[in-house]
PDB file of N, CA and C in Angstrom:
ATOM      1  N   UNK A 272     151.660 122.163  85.477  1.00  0.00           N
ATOM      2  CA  UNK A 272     150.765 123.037  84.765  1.00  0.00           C
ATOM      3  C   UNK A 272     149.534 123.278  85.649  1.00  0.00           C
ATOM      4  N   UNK A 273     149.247 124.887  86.065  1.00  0.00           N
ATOM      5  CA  UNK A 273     148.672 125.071  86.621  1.00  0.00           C
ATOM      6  C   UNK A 273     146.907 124.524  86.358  1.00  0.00           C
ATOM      7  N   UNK A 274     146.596 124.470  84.904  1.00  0.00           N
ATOM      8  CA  UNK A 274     145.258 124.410  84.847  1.00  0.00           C
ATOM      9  C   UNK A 274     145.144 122.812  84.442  1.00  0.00           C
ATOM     10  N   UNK A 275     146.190 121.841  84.410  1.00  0.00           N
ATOM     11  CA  UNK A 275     146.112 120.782  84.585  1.00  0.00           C
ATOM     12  C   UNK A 275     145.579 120.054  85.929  1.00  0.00           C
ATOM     13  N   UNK A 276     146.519 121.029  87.056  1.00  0.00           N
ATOM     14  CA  UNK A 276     146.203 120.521  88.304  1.00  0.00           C
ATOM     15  C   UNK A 276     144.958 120.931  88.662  1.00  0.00           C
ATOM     16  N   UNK A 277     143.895 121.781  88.064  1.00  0.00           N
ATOM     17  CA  UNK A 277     142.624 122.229  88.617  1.00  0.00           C
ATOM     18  C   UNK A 277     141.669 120.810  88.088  1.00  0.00           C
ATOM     19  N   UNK A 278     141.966 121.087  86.961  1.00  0.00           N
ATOM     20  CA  UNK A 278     141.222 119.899  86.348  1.00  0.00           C
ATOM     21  C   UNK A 278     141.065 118.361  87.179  1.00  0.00           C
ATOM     22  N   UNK A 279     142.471 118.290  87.503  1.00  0.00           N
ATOM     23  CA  UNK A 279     142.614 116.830  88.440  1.00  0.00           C
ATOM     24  C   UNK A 279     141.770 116.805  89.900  1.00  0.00           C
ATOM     25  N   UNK A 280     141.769 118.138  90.293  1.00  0.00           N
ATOM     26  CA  UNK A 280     141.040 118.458  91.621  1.00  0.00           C
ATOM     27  C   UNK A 280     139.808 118.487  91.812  1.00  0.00           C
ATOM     28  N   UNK A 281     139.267 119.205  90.172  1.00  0.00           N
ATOM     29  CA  UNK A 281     137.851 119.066  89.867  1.00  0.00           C
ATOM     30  C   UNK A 281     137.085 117.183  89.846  1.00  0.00           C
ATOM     31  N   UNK A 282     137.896 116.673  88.943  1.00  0.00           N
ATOM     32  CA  UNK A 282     138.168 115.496  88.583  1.00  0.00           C
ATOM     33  C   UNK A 282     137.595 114.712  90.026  1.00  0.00           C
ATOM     34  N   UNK A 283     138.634 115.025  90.753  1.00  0.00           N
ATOM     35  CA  UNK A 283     138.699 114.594  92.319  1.00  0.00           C
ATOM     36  C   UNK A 283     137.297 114.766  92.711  1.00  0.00           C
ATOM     37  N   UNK A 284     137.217 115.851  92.871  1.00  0.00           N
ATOM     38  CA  UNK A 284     135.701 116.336  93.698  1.00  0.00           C
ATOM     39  C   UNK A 284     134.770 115.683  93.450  1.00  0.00           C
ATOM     40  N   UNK A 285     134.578 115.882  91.867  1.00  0.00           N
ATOM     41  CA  UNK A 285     133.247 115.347  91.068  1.00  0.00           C
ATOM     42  C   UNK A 285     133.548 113.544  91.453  1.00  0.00           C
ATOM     43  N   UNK A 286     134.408 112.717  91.642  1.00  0.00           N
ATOM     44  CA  UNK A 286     134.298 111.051  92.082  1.00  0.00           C
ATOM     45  C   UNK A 286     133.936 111.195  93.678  1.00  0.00           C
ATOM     46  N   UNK A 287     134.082 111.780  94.184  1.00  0.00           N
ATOM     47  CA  UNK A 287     134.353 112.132  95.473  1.00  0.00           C
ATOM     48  C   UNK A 287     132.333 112.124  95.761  1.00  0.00           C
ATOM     49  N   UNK A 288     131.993 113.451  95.010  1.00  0.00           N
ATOM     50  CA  UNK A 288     130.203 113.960  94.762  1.00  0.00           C
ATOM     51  C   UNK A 288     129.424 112.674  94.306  1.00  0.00           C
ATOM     52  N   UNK A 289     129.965 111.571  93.669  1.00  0.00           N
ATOM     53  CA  UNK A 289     129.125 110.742  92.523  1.00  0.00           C
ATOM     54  C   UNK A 289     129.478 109.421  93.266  1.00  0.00           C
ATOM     55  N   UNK A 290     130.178 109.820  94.661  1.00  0.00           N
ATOM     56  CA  UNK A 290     130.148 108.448  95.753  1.00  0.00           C
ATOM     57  C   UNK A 290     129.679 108.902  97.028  1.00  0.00           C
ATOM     58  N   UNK A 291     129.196 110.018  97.171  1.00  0.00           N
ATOM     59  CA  UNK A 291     128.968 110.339  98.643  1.00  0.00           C
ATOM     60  C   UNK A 291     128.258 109.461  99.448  1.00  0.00           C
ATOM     61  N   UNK A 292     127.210 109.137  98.727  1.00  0.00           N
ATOM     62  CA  UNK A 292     126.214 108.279  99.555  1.00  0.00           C
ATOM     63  C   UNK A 292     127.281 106.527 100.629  1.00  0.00           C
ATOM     64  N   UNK A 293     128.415 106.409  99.928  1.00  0.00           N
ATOM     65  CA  UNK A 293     129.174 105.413 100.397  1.00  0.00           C
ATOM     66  C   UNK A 293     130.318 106.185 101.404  1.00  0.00           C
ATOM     67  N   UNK A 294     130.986 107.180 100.557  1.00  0.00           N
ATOM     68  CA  UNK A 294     131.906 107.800 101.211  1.00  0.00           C
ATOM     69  C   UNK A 294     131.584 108.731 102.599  1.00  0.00           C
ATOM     70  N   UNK A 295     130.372 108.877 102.490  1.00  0.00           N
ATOM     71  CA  UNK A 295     130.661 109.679 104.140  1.00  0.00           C
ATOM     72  C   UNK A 295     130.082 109.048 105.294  1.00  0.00           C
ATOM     73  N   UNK A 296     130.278 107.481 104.877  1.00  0.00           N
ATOM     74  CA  UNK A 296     130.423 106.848 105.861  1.00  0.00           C
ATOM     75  C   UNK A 296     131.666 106.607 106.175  1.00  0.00           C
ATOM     76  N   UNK A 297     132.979 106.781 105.300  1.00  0.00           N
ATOM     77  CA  UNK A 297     134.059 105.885 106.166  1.00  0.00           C
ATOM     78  C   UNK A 297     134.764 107.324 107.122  1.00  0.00           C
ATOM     79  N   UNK A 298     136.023 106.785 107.358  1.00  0.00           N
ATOM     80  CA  UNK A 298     135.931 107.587 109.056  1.00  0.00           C
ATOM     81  C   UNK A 298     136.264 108.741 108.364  1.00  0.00           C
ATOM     82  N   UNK A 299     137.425 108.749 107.300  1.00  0.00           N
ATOM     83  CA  UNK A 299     138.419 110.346 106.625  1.00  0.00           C
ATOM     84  C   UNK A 299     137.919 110.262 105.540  1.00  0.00           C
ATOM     85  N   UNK A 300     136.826 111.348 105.118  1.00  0.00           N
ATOM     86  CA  UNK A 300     136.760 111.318 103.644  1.00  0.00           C
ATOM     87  C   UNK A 300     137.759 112.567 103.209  1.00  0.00           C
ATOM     88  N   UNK A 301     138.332 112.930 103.838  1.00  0.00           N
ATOM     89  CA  UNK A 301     139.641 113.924 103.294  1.00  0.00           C
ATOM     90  C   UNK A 301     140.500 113.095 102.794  1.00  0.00           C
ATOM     91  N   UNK A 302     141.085 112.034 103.437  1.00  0.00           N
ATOM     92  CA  UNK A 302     141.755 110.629 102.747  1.00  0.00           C
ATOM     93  C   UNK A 302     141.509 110.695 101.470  1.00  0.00           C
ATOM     94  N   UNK A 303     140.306 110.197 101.654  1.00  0.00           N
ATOM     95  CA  UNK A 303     139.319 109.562 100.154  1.00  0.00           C
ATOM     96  C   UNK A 303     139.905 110.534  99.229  1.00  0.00           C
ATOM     97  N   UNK A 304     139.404 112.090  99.273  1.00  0.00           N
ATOM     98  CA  UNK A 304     139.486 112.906  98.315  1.00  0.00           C
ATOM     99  C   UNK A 304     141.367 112.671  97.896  1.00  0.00           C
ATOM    100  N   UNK A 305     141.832 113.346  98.948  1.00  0.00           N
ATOM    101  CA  UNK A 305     143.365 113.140  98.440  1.00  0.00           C
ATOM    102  C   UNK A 305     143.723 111.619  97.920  1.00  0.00           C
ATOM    103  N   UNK A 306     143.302 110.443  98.580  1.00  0.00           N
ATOM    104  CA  UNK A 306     144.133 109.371  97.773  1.00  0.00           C
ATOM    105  C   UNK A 306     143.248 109.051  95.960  1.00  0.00           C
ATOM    106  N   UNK A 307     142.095 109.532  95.889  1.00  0.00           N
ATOM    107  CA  UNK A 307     141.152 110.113  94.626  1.00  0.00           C
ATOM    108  C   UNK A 307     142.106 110.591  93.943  1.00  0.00           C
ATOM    109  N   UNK A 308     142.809 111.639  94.176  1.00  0.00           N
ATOM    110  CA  UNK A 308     143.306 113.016  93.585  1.00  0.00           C
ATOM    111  C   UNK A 308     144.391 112.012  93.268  1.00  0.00           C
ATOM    112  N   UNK A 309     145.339 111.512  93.963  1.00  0.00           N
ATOM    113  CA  UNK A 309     146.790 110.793  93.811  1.00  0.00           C
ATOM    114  C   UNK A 309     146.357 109.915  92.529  1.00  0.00           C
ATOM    115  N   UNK A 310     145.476 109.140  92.669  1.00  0.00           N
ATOM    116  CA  UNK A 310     144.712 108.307  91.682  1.00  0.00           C
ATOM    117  C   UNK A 310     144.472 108.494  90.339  1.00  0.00           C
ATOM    118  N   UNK A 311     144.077 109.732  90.645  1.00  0.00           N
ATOM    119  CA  UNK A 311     144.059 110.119  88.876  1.00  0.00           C
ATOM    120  C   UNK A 311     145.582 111.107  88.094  1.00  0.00           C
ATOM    121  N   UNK A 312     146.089 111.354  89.088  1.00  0.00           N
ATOM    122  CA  UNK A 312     147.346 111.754  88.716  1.00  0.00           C
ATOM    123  C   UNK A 312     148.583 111.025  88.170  1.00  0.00           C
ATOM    124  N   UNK A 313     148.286 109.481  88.976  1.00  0.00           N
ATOM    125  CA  UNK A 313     148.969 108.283  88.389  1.00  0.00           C
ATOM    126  C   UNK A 313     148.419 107.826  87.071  1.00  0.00           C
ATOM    127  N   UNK A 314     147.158 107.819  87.409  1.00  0.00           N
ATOM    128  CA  UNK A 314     146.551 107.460  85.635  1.00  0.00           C
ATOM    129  C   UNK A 314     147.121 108.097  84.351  1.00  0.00           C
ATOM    130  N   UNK A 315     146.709 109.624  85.141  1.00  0.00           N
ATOM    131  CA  UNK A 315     147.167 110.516  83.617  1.00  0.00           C
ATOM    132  C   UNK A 315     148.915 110.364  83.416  1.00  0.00           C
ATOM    133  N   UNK A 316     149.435 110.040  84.076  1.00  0.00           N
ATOM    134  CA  UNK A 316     151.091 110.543  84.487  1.00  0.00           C
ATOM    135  C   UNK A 316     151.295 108.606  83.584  1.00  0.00           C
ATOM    136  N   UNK A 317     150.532 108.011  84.160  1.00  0.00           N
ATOM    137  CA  UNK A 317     151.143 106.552  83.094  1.00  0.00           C
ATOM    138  C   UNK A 317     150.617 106.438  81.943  1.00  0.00           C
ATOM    139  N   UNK A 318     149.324 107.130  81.559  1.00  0.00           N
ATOM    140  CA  UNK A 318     148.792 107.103  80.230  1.00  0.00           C
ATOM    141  C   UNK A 318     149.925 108.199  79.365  1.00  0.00           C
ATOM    142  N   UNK A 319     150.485 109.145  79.729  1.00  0.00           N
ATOM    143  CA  UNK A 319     151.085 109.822  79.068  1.00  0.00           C
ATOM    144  C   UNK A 319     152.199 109.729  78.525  1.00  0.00           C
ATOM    145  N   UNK A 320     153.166 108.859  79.482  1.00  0.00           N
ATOM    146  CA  UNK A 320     154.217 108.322  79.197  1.00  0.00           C
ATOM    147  C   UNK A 320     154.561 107.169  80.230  1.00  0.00           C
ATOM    148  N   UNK A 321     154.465 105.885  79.816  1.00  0.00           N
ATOM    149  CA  UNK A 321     154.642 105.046  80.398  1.00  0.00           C
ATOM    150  C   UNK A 321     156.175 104.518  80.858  1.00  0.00           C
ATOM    151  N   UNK A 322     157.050 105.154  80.152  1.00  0.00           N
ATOM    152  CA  UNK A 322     158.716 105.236  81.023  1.00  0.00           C
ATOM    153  C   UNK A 322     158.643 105.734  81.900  1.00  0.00           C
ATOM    154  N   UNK A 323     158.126 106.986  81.823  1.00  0.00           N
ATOM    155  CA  UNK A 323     158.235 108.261  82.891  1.00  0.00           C
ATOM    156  C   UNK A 323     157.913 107.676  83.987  1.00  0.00           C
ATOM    157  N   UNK A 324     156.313 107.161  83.977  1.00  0.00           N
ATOM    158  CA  UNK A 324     155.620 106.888  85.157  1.00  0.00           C
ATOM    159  C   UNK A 324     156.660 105.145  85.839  1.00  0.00           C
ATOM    160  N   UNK A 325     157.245 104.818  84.820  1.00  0.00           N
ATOM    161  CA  UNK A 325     157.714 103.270  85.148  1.00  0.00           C
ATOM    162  C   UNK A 325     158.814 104.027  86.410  1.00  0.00           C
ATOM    163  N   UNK A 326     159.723 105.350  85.957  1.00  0.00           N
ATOM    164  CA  UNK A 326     161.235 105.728  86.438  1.00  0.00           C
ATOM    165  C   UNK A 326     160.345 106.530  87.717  1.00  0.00           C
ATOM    166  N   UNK A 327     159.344 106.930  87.747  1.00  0.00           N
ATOM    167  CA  UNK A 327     158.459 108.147  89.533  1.00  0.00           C
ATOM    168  C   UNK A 327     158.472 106.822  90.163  1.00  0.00           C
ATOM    169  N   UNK A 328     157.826 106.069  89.914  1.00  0.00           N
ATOM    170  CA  UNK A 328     157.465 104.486  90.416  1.00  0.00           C
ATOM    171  C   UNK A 328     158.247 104.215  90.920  1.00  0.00           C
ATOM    172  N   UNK A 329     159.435 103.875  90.458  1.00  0.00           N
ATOM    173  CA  UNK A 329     160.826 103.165  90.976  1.00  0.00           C
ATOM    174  C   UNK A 329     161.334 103.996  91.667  1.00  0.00           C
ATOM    175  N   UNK A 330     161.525 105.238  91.640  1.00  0.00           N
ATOM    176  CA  UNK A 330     162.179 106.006  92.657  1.00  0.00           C
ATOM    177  C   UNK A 330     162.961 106.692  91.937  1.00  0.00           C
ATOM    178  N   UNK A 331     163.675 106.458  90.636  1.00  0.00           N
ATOM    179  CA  UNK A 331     165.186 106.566  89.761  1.00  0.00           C
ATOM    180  C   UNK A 331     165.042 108.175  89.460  1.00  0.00           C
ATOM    181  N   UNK A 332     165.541 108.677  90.634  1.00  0.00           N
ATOM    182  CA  UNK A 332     166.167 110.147  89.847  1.00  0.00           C
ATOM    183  C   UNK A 332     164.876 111.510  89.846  1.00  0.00           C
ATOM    184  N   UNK A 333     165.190 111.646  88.382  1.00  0.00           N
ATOM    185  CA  UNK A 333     164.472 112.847  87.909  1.00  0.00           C
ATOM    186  C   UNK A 333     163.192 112.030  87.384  1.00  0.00           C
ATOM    187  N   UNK A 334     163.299 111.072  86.210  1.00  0.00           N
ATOM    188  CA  UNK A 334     162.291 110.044  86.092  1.00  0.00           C
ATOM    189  C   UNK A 334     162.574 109.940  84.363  1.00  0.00           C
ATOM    190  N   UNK A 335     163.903 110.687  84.042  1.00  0.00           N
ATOM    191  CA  UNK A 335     164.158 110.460  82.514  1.00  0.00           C
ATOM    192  C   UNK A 335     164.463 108.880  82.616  1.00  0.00           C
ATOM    193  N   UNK A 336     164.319 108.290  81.282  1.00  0.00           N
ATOM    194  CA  UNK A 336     164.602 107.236  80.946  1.00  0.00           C
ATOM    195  C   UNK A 336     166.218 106.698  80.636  1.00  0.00           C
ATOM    196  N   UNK A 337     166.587 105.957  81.205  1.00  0.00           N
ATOM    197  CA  UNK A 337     168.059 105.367  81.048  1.00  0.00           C
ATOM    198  C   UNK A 337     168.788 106.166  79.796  1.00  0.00           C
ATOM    199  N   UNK A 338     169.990 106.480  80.408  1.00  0.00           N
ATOM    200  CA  UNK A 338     170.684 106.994  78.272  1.00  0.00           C
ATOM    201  C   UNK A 338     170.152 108.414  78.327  1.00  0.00           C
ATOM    202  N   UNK A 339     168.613 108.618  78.530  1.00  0.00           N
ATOM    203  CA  UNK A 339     168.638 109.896  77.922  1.00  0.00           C
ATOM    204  C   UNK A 339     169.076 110.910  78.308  1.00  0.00           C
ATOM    205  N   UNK A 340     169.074 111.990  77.249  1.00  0.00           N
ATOM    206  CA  UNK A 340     169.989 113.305  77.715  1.00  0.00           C
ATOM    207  C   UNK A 340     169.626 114.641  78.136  1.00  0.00           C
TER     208      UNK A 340
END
């Protein structure tokens, strides 16, 4: 969902803005931002459904849950 993923980016930016004073000291803050961004995508993705995120995790497939159809 497109305006999901803005939100996460915004999301991103704004932790990214509300640490600068630390973050632009280390060497890649492009890192920072993207592994930020990965960060909250895992959050929302395990708060939402915690099978789902258990089956991306593991690797299994599509990420449906065992059985289902």
């Amino acid at each position: 969902n497109s305006h999901e993923a803005e939100e996460l980016v915004q999301d991103a930016f704004l932790k990214l803005w509300e640490r600068w004073d630390r973050v632009a000291q280390v060497d890649d803050p492009v890192a920072y931002l993207l592994t930020t961004g990965m960060n909250l995508y895992r959050n929302r993705l395990r708060r939402a459904s915690p099978k789902l995120f258990a089956h991306w995790r593991l690797g299994h497939g599509d990420g449906r849950a065992s059985g289902a159809v």
